[in-house]
Short mmCIF file of C-alpha atoms in Angstrom, two decimals:
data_model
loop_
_atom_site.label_atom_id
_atom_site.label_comp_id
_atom_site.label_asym_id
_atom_site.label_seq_id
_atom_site.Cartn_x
_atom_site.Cartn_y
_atom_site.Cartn_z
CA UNK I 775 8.99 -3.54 18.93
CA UNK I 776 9.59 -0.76 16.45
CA UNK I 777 11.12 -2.12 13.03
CA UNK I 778 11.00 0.96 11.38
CA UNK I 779 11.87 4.28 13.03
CA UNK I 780 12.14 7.93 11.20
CA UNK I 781 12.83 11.00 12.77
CA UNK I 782 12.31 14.14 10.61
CA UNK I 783 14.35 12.42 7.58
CA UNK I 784 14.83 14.49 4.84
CA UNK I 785 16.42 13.85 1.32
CA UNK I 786 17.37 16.78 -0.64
CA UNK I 787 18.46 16.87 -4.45
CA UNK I 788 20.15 20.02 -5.65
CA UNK I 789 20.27 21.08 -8.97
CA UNK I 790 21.82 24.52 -10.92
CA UNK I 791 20.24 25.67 -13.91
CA UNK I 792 22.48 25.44 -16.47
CA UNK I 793 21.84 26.00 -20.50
CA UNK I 794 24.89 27.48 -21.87
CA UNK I 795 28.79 27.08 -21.48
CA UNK I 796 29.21 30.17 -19.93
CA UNK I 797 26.28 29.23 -16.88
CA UNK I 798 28.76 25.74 -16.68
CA UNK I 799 31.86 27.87 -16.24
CA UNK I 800 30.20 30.20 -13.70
CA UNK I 801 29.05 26.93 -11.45
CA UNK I 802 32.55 25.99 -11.22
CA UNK I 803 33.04 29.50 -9.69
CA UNK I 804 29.64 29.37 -7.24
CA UNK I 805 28.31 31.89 -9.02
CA UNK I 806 24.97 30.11 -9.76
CA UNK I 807 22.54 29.87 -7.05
CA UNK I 808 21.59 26.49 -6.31
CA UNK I 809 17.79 24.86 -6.34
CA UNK I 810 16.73 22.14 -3.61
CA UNK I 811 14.34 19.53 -4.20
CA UNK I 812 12.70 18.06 -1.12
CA UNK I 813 12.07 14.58 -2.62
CA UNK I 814 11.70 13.76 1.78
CA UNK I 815 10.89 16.06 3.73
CA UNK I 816 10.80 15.66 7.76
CA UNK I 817 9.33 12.59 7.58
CA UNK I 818 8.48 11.22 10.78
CA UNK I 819 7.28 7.79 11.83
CA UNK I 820 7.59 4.27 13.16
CA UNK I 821 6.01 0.93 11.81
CA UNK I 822 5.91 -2.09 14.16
CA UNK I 823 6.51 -5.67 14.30
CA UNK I 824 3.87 -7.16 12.48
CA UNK I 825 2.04 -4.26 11.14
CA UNK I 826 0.69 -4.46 7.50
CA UNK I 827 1.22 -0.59 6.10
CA UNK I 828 -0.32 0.88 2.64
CA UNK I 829 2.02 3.79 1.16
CA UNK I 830 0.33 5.75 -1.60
CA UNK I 831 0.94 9.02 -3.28
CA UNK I 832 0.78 10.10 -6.53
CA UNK I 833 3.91 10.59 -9.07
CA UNK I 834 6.70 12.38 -8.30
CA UNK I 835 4.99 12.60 -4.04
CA UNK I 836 8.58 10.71 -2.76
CA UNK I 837 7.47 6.91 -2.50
CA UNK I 838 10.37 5.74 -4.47
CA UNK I 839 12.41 7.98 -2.58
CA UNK I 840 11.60 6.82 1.04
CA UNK I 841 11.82 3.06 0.01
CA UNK I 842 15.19 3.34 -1.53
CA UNK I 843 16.42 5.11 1.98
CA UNK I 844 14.54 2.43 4.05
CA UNK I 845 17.00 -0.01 2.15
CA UNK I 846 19.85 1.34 2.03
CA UNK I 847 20.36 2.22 -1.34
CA UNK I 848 20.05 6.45 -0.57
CA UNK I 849 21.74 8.51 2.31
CA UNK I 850 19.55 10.85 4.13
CA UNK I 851 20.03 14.73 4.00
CA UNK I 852 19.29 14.74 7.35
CA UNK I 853 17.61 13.69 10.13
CA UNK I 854 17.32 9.94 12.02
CA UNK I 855 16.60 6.65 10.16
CA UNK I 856 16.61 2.77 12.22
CA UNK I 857 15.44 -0.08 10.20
CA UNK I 858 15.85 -3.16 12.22
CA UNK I 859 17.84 -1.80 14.96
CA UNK I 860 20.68 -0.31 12.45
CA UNK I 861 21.20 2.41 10.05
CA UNK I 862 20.30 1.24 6.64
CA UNK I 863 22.87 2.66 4.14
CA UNK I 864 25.66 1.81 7.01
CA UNK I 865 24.39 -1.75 7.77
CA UNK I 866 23.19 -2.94 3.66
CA UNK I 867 24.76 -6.32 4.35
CA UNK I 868 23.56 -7.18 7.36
CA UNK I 869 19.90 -5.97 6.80
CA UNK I 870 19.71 -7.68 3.70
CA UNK I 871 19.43 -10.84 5.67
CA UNK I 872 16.60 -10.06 6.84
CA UNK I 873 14.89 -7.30 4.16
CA UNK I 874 13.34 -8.69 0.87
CA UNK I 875 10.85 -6.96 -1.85
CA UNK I 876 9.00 -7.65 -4.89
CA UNK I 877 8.62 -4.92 -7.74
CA UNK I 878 5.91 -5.65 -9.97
CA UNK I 879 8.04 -4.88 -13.02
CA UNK I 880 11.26 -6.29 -12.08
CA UNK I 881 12.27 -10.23 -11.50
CA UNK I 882 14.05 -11.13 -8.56
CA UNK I 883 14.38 -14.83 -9.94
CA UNK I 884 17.20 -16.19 -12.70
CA UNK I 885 15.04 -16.14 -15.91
CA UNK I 886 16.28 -19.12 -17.78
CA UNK I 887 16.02 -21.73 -14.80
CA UNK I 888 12.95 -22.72 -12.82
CA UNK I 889 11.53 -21.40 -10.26
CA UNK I 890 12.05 -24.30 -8.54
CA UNK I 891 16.00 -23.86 -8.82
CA UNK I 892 16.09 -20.35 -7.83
CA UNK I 893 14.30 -21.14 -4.38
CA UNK I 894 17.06 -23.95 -4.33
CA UNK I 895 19.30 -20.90 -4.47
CA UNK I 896 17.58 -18.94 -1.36
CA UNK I 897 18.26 -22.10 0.63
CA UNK I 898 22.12 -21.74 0.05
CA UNK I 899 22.11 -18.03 0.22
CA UNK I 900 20.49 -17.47 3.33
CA UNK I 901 21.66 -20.29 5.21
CA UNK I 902 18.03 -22.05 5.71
CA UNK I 903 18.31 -25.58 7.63
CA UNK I 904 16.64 -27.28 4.77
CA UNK I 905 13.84 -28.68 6.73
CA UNK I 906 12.99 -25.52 7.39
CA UNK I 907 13.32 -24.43 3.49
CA UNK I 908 11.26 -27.49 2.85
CA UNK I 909 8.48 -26.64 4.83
CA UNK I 910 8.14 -22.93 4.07
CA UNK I 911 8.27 -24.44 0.39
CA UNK I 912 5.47 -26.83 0.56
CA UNK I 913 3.22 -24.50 2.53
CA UNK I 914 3.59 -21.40 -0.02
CA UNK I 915 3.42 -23.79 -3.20
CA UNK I 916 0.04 -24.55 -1.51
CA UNK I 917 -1.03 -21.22 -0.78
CA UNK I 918 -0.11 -19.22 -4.10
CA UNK I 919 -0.80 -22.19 -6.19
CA UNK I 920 2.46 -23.34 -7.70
CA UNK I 921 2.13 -27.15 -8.31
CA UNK I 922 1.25 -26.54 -12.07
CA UNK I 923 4.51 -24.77 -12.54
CA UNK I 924 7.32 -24.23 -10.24
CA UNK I 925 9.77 -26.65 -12.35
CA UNK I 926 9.02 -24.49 -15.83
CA UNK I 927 11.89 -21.54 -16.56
CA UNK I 928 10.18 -18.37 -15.32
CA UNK I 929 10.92 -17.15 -18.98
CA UNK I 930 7.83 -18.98 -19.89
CA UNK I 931 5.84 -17.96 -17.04
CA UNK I 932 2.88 -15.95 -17.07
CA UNK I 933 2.44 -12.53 -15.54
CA UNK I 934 0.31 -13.75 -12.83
CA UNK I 935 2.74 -17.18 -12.46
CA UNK I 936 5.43 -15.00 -12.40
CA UNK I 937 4.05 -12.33 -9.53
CA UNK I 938 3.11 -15.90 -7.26
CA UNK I 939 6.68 -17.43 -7.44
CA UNK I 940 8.62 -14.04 -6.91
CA UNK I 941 5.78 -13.55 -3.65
CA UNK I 942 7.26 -17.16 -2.97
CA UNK I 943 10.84 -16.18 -3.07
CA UNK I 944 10.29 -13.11 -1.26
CA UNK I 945 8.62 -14.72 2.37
CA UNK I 946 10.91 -17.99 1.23
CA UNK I 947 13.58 -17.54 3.81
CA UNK I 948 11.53 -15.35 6.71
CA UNK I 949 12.00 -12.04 6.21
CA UNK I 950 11.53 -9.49 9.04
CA UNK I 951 10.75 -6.90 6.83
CA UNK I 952 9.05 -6.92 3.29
CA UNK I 953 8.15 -3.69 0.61
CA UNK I 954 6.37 -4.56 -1.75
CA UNK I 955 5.93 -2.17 -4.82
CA UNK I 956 2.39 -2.80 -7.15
CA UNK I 957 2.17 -6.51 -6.10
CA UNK I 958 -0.78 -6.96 -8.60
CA UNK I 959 -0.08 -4.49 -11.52
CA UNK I 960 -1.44 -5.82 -14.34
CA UNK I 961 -2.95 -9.14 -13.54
CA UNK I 962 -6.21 -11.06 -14.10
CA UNK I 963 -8.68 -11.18 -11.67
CA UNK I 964 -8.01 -15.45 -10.37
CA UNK I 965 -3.88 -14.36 -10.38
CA UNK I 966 -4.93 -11.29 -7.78
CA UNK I 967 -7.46 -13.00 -5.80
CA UNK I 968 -4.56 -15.69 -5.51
CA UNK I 969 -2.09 -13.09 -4.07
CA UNK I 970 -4.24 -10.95 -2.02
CA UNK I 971 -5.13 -14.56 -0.32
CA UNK I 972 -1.50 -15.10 0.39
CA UNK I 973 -0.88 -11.72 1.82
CA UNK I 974 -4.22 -11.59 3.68
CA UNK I 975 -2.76 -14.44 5.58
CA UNK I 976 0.87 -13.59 6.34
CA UNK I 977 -0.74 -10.34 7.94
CA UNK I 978 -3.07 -12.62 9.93
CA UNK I 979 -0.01 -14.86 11.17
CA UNK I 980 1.94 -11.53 11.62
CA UNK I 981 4.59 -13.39 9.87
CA UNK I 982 6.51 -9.94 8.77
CA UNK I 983 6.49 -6.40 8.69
CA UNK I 984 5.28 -5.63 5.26
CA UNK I 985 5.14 -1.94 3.58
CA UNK I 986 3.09 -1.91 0.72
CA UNK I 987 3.15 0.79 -2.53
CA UNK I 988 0.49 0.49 -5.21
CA UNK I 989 -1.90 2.54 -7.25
CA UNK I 990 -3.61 0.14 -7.04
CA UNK I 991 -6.14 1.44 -3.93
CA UNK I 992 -8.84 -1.76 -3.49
CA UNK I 993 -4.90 -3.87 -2.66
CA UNK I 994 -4.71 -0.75 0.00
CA UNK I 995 -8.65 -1.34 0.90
CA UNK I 996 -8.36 -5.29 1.59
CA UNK I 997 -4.32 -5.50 2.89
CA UNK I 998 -4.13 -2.05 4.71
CA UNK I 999 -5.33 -1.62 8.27
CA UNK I 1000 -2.72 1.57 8.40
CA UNK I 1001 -2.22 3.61 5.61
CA UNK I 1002 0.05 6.47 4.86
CA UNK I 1003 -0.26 9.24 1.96
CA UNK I 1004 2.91 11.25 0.60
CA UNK I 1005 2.80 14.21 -1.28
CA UNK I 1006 5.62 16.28 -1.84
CA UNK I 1007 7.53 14.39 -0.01
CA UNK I 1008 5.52 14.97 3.46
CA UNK I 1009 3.45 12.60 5.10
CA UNK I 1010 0.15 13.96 5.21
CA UNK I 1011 -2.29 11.30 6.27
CA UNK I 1012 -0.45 8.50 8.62
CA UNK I 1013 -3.80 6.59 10.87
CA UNK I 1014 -6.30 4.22 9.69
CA UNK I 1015 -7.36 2.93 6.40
CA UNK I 1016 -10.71 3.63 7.30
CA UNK I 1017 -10.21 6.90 8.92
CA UNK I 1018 -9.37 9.18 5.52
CA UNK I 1019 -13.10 8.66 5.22
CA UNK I 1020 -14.23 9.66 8.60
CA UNK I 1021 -11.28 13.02 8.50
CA UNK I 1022 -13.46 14.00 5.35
CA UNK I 1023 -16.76 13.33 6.88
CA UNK I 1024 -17.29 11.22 4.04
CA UNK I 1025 -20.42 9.03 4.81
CA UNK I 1026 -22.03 5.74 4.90
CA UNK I 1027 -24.24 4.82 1.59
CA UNK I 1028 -28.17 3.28 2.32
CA UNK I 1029 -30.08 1.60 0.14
CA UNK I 1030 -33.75 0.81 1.24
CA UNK I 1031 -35.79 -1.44 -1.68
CA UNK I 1032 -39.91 -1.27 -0.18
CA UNK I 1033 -42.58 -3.04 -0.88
CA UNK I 1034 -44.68 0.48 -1.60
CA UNK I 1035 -44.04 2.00 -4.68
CA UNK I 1036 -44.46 5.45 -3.16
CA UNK I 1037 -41.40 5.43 -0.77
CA UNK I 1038 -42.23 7.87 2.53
CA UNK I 1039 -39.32 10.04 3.53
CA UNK I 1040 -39.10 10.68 7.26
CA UNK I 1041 -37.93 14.53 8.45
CA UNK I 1042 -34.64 13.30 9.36
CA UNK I 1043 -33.70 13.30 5.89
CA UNK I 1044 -34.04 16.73 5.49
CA UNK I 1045 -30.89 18.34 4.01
CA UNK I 1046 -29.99 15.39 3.23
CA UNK I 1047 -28.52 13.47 -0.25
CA UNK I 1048 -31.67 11.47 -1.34
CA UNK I 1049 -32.87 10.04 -3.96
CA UNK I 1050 -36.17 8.29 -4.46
CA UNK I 1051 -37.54 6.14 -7.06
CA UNK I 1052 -40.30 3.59 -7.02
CA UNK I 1053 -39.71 1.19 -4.52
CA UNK I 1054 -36.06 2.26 -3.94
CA UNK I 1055 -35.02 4.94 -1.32
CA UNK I 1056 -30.89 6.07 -1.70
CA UNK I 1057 -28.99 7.95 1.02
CA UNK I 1058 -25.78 9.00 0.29
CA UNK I 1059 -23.19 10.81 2.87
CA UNK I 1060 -24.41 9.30 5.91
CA UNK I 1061 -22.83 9.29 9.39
CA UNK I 1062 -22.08 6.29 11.10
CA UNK I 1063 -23.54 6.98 14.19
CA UNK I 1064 -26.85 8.51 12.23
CA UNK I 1065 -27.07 5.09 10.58
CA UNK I 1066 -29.38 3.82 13.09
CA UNK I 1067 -31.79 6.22 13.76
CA UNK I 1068 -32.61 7.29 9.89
CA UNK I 1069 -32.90 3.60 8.84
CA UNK I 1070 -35.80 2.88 11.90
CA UNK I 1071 -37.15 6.57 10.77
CA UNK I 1072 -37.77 4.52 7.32
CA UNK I 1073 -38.77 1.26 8.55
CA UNK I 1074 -41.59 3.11 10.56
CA UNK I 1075 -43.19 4.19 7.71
CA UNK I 1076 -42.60 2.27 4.70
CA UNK I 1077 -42.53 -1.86 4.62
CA UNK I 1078 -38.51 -2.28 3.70
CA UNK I 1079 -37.68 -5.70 2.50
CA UNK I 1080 -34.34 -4.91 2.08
CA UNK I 1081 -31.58 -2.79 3.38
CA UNK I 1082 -27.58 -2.22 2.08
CA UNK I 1083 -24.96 -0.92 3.79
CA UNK I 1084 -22.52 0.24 2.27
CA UNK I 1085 -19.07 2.12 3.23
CA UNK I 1086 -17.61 5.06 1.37
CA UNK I 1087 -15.58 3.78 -1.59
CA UNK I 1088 -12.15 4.26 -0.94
CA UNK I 1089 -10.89 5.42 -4.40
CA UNK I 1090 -13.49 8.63 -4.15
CA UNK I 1091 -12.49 9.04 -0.75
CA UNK I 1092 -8.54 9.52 -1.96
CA UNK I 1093 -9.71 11.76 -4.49
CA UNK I 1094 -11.51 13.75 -2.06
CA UNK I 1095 -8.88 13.57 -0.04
CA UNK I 1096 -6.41 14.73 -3.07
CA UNK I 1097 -8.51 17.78 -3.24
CA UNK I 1098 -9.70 18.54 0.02
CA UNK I 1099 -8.17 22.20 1.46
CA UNK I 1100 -6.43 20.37 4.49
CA UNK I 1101 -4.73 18.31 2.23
CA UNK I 1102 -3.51 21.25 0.11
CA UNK I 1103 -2.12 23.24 3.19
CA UNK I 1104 -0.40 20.22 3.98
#
């Protein structure tokens, strides 16, 4: 089942350039031109029940643009937009039954009560029986953490605190659908192993649809099976997390450490990115499918005691991506 359905949606912004009285008084007659901005631009896709999406792009590539239309909150241009069956900025009520998201920045929760209270509040505003309130309670206080401070006024919460009872409110009352937008801006390293926990395991239980923006690329690496890069407000990379690396024929890294100082290189690794030092063999840019062959070529003539494998880090693999000439015709 298809949650989320686009069909060449486009937003457009127009603006006239105006720096004088005289250019004001001439727009009120049409007589200056007008300039478009594409902030969408035939955007075309679906997300399913279920799926677990990353959406990245730098500044200004349309991010903030596309949620805001997936919620309601903009009318399309042009072109076909379905989020749970109905047309967002038509159907706001109804979908916000079933829609919730968590910006990093902003507080969803009533500042000078607890946290507590304002999950109290989600019971009564979306109609939950309260044994099922209860229970979706107990088993997220569990999973992010909470005990220590659910009942304190989330005015004197932490950051981290803070980011784990909003992620609490936001799956509270079963959402279909959930954006979130930089989930772990800013935190310490226990407060974002905490949260990347939790999510890891509402995408395992399929639980909800779940689009998620950050900068924030190792949250895209561990959450993202799918991933989808914007610029200028075209989608230009919509497949497999792993896949930008394979499109750019970015390799696999080896590492051999051998018990001979003198490391022997095999003539497979001619042309190749190597670097040898004593004991330590590194090969960088390799295929997966090579991956194999060159590490018995080594084993056959050097005594390896140890071997890592290692995939293509993902943040150089966006910036190769960034600059790559098939991303620039895009």
């Amino acid at each position: 089942m298809e949650l989320i359905e686009l069909n060449n949606l486009t937003k457009v912004y127009i603006s006239k350039d105006l720096t004088s009285f005289k250019d004001y008084f001439a727009a009120l007659l049409g007589r200056i031109p007008e300039e478009k901005f594409f902030a969408v631009n035939k955007v075309s896709f679906s997300i399913a029940k279920g799926e677990f999406v990353g959406l990245i792009g730098r500044n200004g590539a349309g991010k903030s643009t596309l949620i805001k239309l997936l919620t309601g909150i903009l009318t399309p241009t042009s072109g076909g937009l379905s989020v749970l069956g109905r047309t967002p900025h038509k159907s706001r009520r109804q979908n916000n039954y079933k829609i919730s998201a968590v910006f990093g920045q902003r507080t969803q929760l009533k500042w000078d009560i607890s946290a507590y209270e304002s999950f109290r509040l989600i019971e009564y505003m979306y109609e939950m029986s309260h044994a099922r309130w209860q229970s979706n309670l107990d088993r997220f206080i569990k999973m992010l953490d909470l005990k220590g401070f659910v009942y304190k006024p989330v005015r004197t919460l932490s950051l981290g605190q803070r980011m784990r009872v909003e992620l609490c409110a936001a799956f509270l009352y079963d959402p279909e659908l959930v954006f979130l937008d930089e989930p772990t801006i800013g935190l310490d390293i226990f407060a974002k192993e905490v949260i990347v926990d939790f999510l890891l395991q509402i995408r395992r239980e399929k639980q909800a649809t779940v689009l998620l923006t950050t900068h924030d690329v190792s949250d895209i690496e561990q959450l993202c099976e799918r991933t989808m890069i914007l610029d200028k407000g075209k989608v230009v990379f919509d497949g497999n997390t792993a896949g930008i690396a394979e499109i750019l024929e970015m390799g696999i890294f080896l590492e051999f450490k051998c018990e001979n100082r003198e490391v022997k290189l095999p003539t497979l690794l001619e042309g190749r990115q190597v670097t040898s030092e004593p004991h330590y063999l590194k090969i960088d840019g390799v295929e997966k499918a090579a991956v194999p062959g060159l590490a018995q070529a080594v084993m056959a003539l050097n005594n390896v005691l140890e071997l890592k494998v290692e995939p293509p880090d993902f943040e150089k693999v966006l910036k190769n991506f960034y600059a790559s000439k098939t991303f620039s015709k895009a």
